[in-house]
Amino acid sequence: QVQLVESGGGVVQPGRSLRLSCAGSGFTFSTYGMHWVRQVPGTGLEWVAVILYDGSEKYYADSVKGRFTISRDNSKNTLFLQMNSLRVEDTAIYYCAKDRGFCSGGTCYVRNWFDSWGQGTLVTVSS
Amino acid sequence: DIQMTQSPSTLSASVGDRVTITCRASQSISAWLAWYQLKPGKAPKLLISKASTLEGGVPSRFSGSGSGTDFTLTISSLQPDDFATYYCQHYNNYPLTFGGGTKVEIK
C-alpha cells in the first residue's frame, strides 16, 4: 500500500534553513504530483506547495513563495522541501501528500486533492 | 484566493447521532471539493472527493453533497471511531485552501 514517510524536522532559529524529505513507496512515484501541507499546532491546515510528476511545474502558497522550494528525485522516490529564511510562523507539522492524479497520452496530470498522506514531521522555529 | 468557511468549529455528539458539517466557499467552486478526517498522531485520511464521491474503504455512513458555494458532510450514525477533526478543501484553482476544521467531540 502507499506509504509516505517524512523526515528532517526539528528545532531551528529564525532566519535559518531546513530541508524536509518525504520517501514514497507502494506506488509509481514518478507518475504522481506531490504536495506539502502544514498544520500549525492547534489550528487548521494550510497547503504549501505542489510539484508535478516530472518536476516541470511548481506552485506555492503566497506565505512561502520566494523562501521555500519544492523538488523531487524520482530515481529515489523522494520529495523535498527546502525551507529558507524561516520565521516563527512557519512552526508547524509538515505533511507530504500524494495527489490523486492520472496519466493520459504520455503526460500525467494533477487533480489537486490528496489521497494519501504521511504522518508528518514537526518543524519548530524558535530563538 | 478562495476562502473556505466551515461550521460549526466544534460539535458535541453521541454515538448514533446524525451529524452534519457545512462548508461554504467564497466563490463558486463547482464540485471541486474534498473532505478529510484528522486524528492526532495519525496520517490524515481522504473521505470524499468531487463533493460527493466516497473514497474506497470509507464507511457508507459518510456522505457529501453540494455544489457551487455550499457543501455538507454528513455522518448518518456517529461511531466511536468518528470522533476526529474534519476539514473541507477546494481544488478549483491555486492556492488550494482548507476550511478551518470541525472538531467532533463526545457529548
mmCIF file of C-alpha atoms in Angstrom:
data_model
loop_
_atom_site.group_PDB
_atom_site.id
_atom_site.type_symbol
_atom_site.label_atom_id
_atom_site.label_comp_id
_atom_site.label_asym_id
_atom_site.label_seq_id
_atom_site.Cartn_x
_atom_site.Cartn_y
_atom_site.Cartn_z
ATOM 1 C CA GLN A 1 0.000 0.000 0.000
ATOM 2 C CA VAL A 2 1.008 3.646 -0.347
ATOM 3 C CA GLN A 3 3.462 4.794 2.281
ATOM 4 C CA LEU A 4 4.836 8.305 2.750
ATOM 5 C CA VAL A 5 7.465 8.946 5.407
ATOM 6 C CA GLU A 6 8.606 12.477 6.197
ATOM 7 C CA SER A 7 11.880 13.339 7.866
ATOM 8 C CA GLY A 8 14.109 16.332 8.533
ATOM 9 C CA GLY A 9 12.019 18.268 11.031
ATOM 10 C CA GLY A 10 13.475 19.791 14.161
ATOM 11 C CA VAL A 11 14.133 22.997 16.051
ATOM 12 C CA VAL A 12 15.728 25.848 14.122
ATOM 13 C CA GLN A 13 16.330 29.539 14.794
ATOM 14 C CA PRO A 14 14.523 32.262 12.857
ATOM 15 C CA GLY A 15 16.295 33.113 9.611
ATOM 16 C CA ARG A 16 17.922 29.697 9.297
ATOM 17 C CA SER A 17 17.199 26.899 6.818
ATOM 18 C CA LEU A 18 15.887 23.361 6.969
ATOM 19 C CA ARG A 19 15.320 20.665 4.366
ATOM 20 C CA LEU A 20 12.472 18.187 4.667
ATOM 21 C CA SER A 21 12.317 14.866 2.841
ATOM 22 C CA CYS A 22 9.452 12.516 2.067
ATOM 23 C CA ALA A 23 10.117 8.946 0.946
ATOM 24 C CA GLY A 24 7.346 7.361 -1.088
ATOM 25 C CA SER A 25 6.681 3.677 -1.628
ATOM 26 C CA GLY A 26 3.886 1.372 -2.727
ATOM 27 C CA PHE A 27 3.079 3.382 -5.873
ATOM 28 C CA THR A 28 4.787 4.611 -9.034
ATOM 29 C CA PHE A 29 6.207 7.776 -7.512
ATOM 30 C CA SER A 30 7.359 9.234 -10.838
ATOM 31 C CA THR A 31 3.815 9.451 -12.233
ATOM 32 C CA TYR A 32 2.164 11.487 -9.482
ATOM 33 C CA GLY A 33 2.172 15.090 -8.452
ATOM 34 C CA MET A 34 3.150 15.619 -4.830
ATOM 35 C CA HIS A 35 2.236 18.272 -2.268
ATOM 36 C CA TRP A 36 3.362 19.674 1.049
ATOM 37 C CA VAL A 37 0.654 20.676 3.516
ATOM 38 C CA ARG A 38 1.255 22.061 7.005
ATOM 39 C CA GLN A 39 -0.701 22.347 10.228
ATOM 40 C CA VAL A 40 0.164 24.871 12.880
ATOM 41 C CA PRO A 41 -0.402 23.055 16.191
ATOM 42 C CA GLY A 42 -3.928 23.662 17.415
ATOM 43 C CA THR A 43 -5.056 25.306 14.185
ATOM 44 C CA GLY A 44 -6.057 24.305 10.693
ATOM 45 C CA LEU A 45 -4.399 23.018 7.550
ATOM 46 C CA GLU A 46 -2.515 25.139 5.029
ATOM 47 C CA TRP A 47 -1.447 23.963 1.607
ATOM 48 C CA VAL A 48 2.217 24.860 0.992
ATOM 49 C CA ALA A 49 3.306 23.708 -2.463
ATOM 50 C CA VAL A 50 2.831 21.231 -5.307
ATOM 51 C CA ILE A 51 5.213 19.763 -7.850
ATOM 52 C CA LEU A 52 4.137 17.948 -10.998
ATOM 53 C CA TYR A 53 5.178 14.359 -11.680
ATOM 54 C CA ASP A 54 8.271 15.331 -13.656
ATOM 55 C CA GLY A 55 9.163 18.481 -11.717
ATOM 56 C CA SER A 56 8.286 20.678 -14.705
ATOM 57 C CA GLU A 57 5.857 22.882 -12.784
ATOM 58 C CA LYS A 58 5.683 24.036 -9.193
ATOM 59 C CA TYR A 59 3.178 26.213 -7.378
ATOM 60 C CA TYR A 60 3.403 27.782 -3.930
ATOM 61 C CA ALA A 61 1.271 29.443 -1.289
ATOM 62 C CA ASP A 62 1.967 33.172 -1.081
ATOM 63 C CA SER A 63 3.104 32.750 2.529
ATOM 64 C CA VAL A 64 6.149 30.697 1.454
ATOM 65 C CA LYS A 65 6.811 31.937 -2.084
ATOM 66 C CA GLY A 66 10.421 33.009 -2.520
ATOM 67 C CA ARG A 67 11.528 31.252 0.684
ATOM 68 C CA PHE A 68 10.564 27.595 0.158
ATOM 69 C CA THR A 69 11.445 25.363 -2.785
ATOM 70 C CA ILE A 70 9.758 22.070 -3.581
ATOM 71 C CA SER A 71 11.706 19.484 -5.573
ATOM 72 C CA ARG A 72 11.802 15.759 -6.213
ATOM 73 C CA ASP A 73 14.187 12.966 -7.130
ATOM 74 C CA ASN A 74 12.193 10.331 -8.994
ATOM 75 C CA SER A 75 15.189 7.983 -9.094
ATOM 76 C CA LYS A 76 14.997 7.840 -5.287
ATOM 77 C CA ASN A 77 11.211 8.173 -4.903
ATOM 78 C CA THR A 78 11.779 11.194 -2.710
ATOM 79 C CA LEU A 79 10.129 14.588 -2.349
ATOM 80 C CA PHE A 80 11.888 17.561 -0.764
ATOM 81 C CA LEU A 81 11.031 20.922 0.743
ATOM 82 C CA GLN A 82 13.903 23.367 1.125
ATOM 83 C CA MET A 83 12.872 25.992 3.662
ATOM 84 C CA ASN A 84 14.986 29.158 3.851
ATOM 85 C CA SER A 85 14.601 32.349 5.882
ATOM 86 C CA LEU A 86 12.416 30.524 8.362
ATOM 87 C CA ARG A 87 10.011 32.510 10.522
ATOM 88 C CA VAL A 88 8.344 31.756 13.844
ATOM 89 C CA GLU A 89 5.041 31.465 11.975
ATOM 90 C CA ASP A 90 6.441 28.575 9.906
ATOM 91 C CA THR A 91 6.283 26.415 13.030
ATOM 92 C CA ALA A 92 4.004 23.519 12.078
ATOM 93 C CA ILE A 93 3.654 19.847 11.364
ATOM 94 C CA TYR A 94 4.601 19.366 7.714
ATOM 95 C CA TYR A 95 2.860 16.602 5.789
ATOM 96 C CA CYS A 96 3.691 15.314 2.352
ATOM 97 C CA ALA A 97 0.683 14.186 0.374
ATOM 98 C CA LYS A 98 0.201 12.259 -2.840
ATOM 99 C CA ASP A 99 -2.040 13.783 -5.495
ATOM 100 C CA ARG A 100 -4.941 11.773 -6.928
ATOM 101 C CA GLY A 101 -3.664 12.382 -10.405
ATOM 102 C CA PHE A 102 -3.848 10.401 -13.607
ATOM 103 C CA CYS A 103 -1.834 9.811 -16.751
ATOM 104 C CA SER A 104 -3.045 10.058 -20.320
ATOM 105 C CA GLY A 105 -1.284 10.277 -23.648
ATOM 106 C CA GLY A 106 2.154 10.132 -22.098
ATOM 107 C CA THR A 107 1.531 13.014 -19.680
ATOM 108 C CA CYS A 108 0.464 12.883 -16.066
ATOM 109 C CA TYR A 109 -1.880 15.412 -14.531
ATOM 110 C CA VAL A 110 -2.720 16.582 -11.038
ATOM 111 C CA ARG A 111 -6.210 16.707 -9.626
ATOM 112 C CA ASN A 112 -5.134 18.710 -6.563
ATOM 113 C CA TRP A 113 -6.695 16.616 -3.881
ATOM 114 C CA PHE A 114 -4.730 14.333 -1.592
ATOM 115 C CA ASP A 115 -5.414 10.621 -1.472
ATOM 116 C CA SER A 116 -2.529 9.596 0.793
ATOM 117 C CA TRP A 117 -0.649 11.481 3.474
ATOM 118 C CA GLY A 118 2.370 10.881 5.642
ATOM 119 C CA GLN A 119 2.260 11.188 9.416
ATOM 120 C CA GLY A 120 4.104 14.481 9.332
ATOM 121 C CA THR A 121 7.306 15.964 10.697
ATOM 122 C CA LEU A 122 7.359 18.799 13.230
ATOM 123 C CA VAL A 123 9.280 21.974 12.446
ATOM 124 C CA THR A 124 9.749 24.408 15.308
ATOM 125 C CA VAL A 125 11.182 27.847 14.563
ATOM 126 C CA SER A 126 12.275 29.480 17.782
ATOM 127 C CA SER A 127 15.140 31.508 19.149
ATOM 128 C CA ASP B 1 -7.892 33.449 -3.083
ATOM 129 C CA ILE B 2 -10.968 31.360 -2.341
ATOM 130 C CA GLN B 3 -11.902 31.346 1.360
ATOM 131 C CA MET B 4 -13.480 28.233 2.836
ATOM 132 C CA THR B 5 -15.672 28.665 5.913
ATOM 133 C CA GLN B 6 -16.663 25.631 7.957
ATOM 134 C CA SER B 7 -19.289 25.426 10.659
ATOM 135 C CA PRO B 8 -19.545 24.609 13.419
ATOM 136 C CA SER B 9 -15.950 24.732 14.653
ATOM 137 C CA THR B 10 -16.795 22.249 17.402
ATOM 138 C CA LEU B 11 -19.636 19.789 17.602
ATOM 139 C CA SER B 12 -20.599 17.635 20.601
ATOM 140 C CA ALA B 13 -22.499 14.495 19.725
ATOM 141 C CA SER B 14 -23.267 10.991 20.938
ATOM 142 C CA VAL B 15 -22.744 7.622 19.331
ATOM 143 C CA GLY B 16 -25.617 7.013 16.933
ATOM 144 C CA ASP B 17 -26.318 10.699 16.274
ATOM 145 C CA ARG B 18 -26.669 12.115 12.782
ATOM 146 C CA VAL B 19 -24.024 14.795 12.285
ATOM 147 C CA THR B 20 -23.850 17.486 9.597
ATOM 148 C CA ILE B 21 -20.887 19.764 8.906
ATOM 149 C CA THR B 22 -21.160 22.640 6.465
ATOM 150 C CA CYS B 23 -18.530 24.245 4.275
ATOM 151 C CA ARG B 24 -19.039 27.449 2.300
ATOM 152 C CA ALA B 25 -16.776 28.769 -0.446
ATOM 153 C CA SER B 26 -16.299 32.496 -1.042
ATOM 154 C CA GLN B 27 -16.988 31.923 -4.744
ATOM 155 C CA SER B 28 -18.315 29.105 -6.855
ATOM 156 C CA ILE B 29 -16.054 26.051 -6.997
ATOM 157 C CA SER B 30 -18.461 23.803 -8.916
ATOM 158 C CA ALA B 31 -17.989 20.402 -7.212
ATOM 159 C CA TRP B 32 -14.240 20.701 -6.720
ATOM 160 C CA LEU B 33 -14.305 19.891 -3.015
ATOM 161 C CA ALA B 34 -12.749 17.206 -0.833
ATOM 162 C CA TRP B 35 -13.269 16.204 2.811
ATOM 163 C CA TYR B 36 -10.600 14.819 5.155
ATOM 164 C CA GLN B 37 -10.543 13.313 8.626
ATOM 165 C CA LEU B 38 -7.682 14.107 11.011
ATOM 166 C CA LYS B 39 -6.782 12.352 14.222
ATOM 167 C CA PRO B 40 -3.826 13.311 16.453
ATOM 168 C CA GLY B 41 -0.666 11.416 15.599
ATOM 169 C CA LYS B 42 -2.162 9.762 12.527
ATOM 170 C CA ALA B 43 -1.950 10.476 8.825
ATOM 171 C CA PRO B 44 -4.928 12.483 7.569
ATOM 172 C CA LYS B 45 -7.475 10.457 5.641
ATOM 173 C CA LEU B 46 -9.343 11.351 2.451
ATOM 174 C CA LEU B 47 -13.071 10.709 2.831
ATOM 175 C CA ILE B 48 -14.762 12.319 -0.149
ATOM 176 C CA SER B 49 -13.752 13.982 -3.409
ATOM 177 C CA LYS B 50 -15.715 15.887 -6.045
ATOM 178 C CA ALA B 51 -18.140 16.915 -3.299
ATOM 179 C CA SER B 52 -19.925 13.562 -3.087
ATOM 180 C CA THR B 53 -17.686 10.709 -4.284
ATOM 181 C CA LEU B 54 -16.894 8.401 -1.387
ATOM 182 C CA GLU B 55 -13.295 7.200 -1.267
ATOM 183 C CA GLY B 56 -12.808 3.429 -1.405
ATOM 184 C CA GLY B 57 -12.892 1.839 2.058
ATOM 185 C CA VAL B 58 -14.720 4.761 3.684
ATOM 186 C CA PRO B 59 -17.872 3.592 5.513
ATOM 187 C CA SER B 60 -21.153 4.361 3.783
ATOM 188 C CA ARG B 61 -22.373 6.303 6.836
ATOM 189 C CA PHE B 62 -20.281 9.187 5.437
ATOM 190 C CA SER B 63 -21.801 11.201 2.608
ATOM 191 C CA GLY B 64 -21.166 14.523 0.936
ATOM 192 C CA SER B 65 -23.352 16.864 -1.038
ATOM 193 C CA GLY B 66 -23.459 20.313 -2.564
ATOM 194 C CA SER B 67 -22.143 22.330 -5.475
ATOM 195 C CA GLY B 68 -21.293 25.925 -6.233
ATOM 196 C CA THR B 69 -20.598 27.506 -2.851
ATOM 197 C CA ASP B 70 -22.425 25.370 -0.260
ATOM 198 C CA PHE B 71 -21.428 21.867 0.780
ATOM 199 C CA THR B 72 -22.177 19.412 3.570
ATOM 200 C CA LEU B 73 -20.545 16.358 5.087
ATOM 201 C CA THR B 74 -22.990 14.059 6.874
ATOM 202 C CA ILE B 75 -22.306 11.135 9.165
ATOM 203 C CA SER B 76 -25.585 9.229 9.350
ATOM 204 C CA SER B 77 -24.888 7.381 12.600
ATOM 205 C CA LEU B 78 -21.817 8.523 14.530
ATOM 206 C CA GLN B 79 -19.480 5.725 15.592
ATOM 207 C CA PRO B 80 -16.710 5.808 18.234
ATOM 208 C CA ASP B 81 -14.047 5.830 15.520
ATOM 209 C CA ASP B 82 -15.538 9.009 14.009
ATOM 210 C CA PHE B 83 -14.532 11.365 16.825
ATOM 211 C CA ALA B 84 -11.969 13.453 14.989
ATOM 212 C CA THR B 85 -11.496 16.776 13.210
ATOM 213 C CA TYR B 86 -12.880 17.203 9.703
ATOM 214 C CA TYR B 87 -11.669 19.607 7.024
ATOM 215 C CA CYS B 88 -13.021 20.613 3.645
ATOM 216 C CA GLN B 89 -10.628 21.651 0.851
ATOM 217 C CA HIS B 90 -11.322 23.247 -2.511
ATOM 218 C CA TYR B 91 -9.283 22.402 -5.584
ATOM 219 C CA ASN B 92 -10.813 24.833 -8.055
ATOM 220 C CA ASN B 93 -7.513 26.683 -8.567
ATOM 221 C CA TYR B 94 -4.314 27.680 -6.778
ATOM 222 C CA PRO B 95 -3.850 28.368 -3.979
ATOM 223 C CA LEU B 96 -5.636 25.327 -2.621
ATOM 224 C CA THR B 97 -7.307 26.236 0.665
ATOM 225 C CA PHE B 98 -8.932 24.416 3.559
ATOM 226 C CA GLY B 99 -11.788 25.228 5.855
ATOM 227 C CA GLY B 100 -10.965 25.957 9.477
ATOM 228 C CA GLY B 101 -11.954 22.477 10.630
ATOM 229 C CA THR B 102 -14.755 20.959 12.686
ATOM 230 C CA LYS B 103 -13.860 19.001 15.789
ATOM 231 C CA VAL B 104 -16.418 16.288 16.571
ATOM 232 C CA GLU B 105 -16.329 15.595 20.308
ATOM 233 C CA ILE B 106 -18.024 13.071 22.526
ATOM 234 C CA LYS B 107 -21.081 14.533 24.254
#
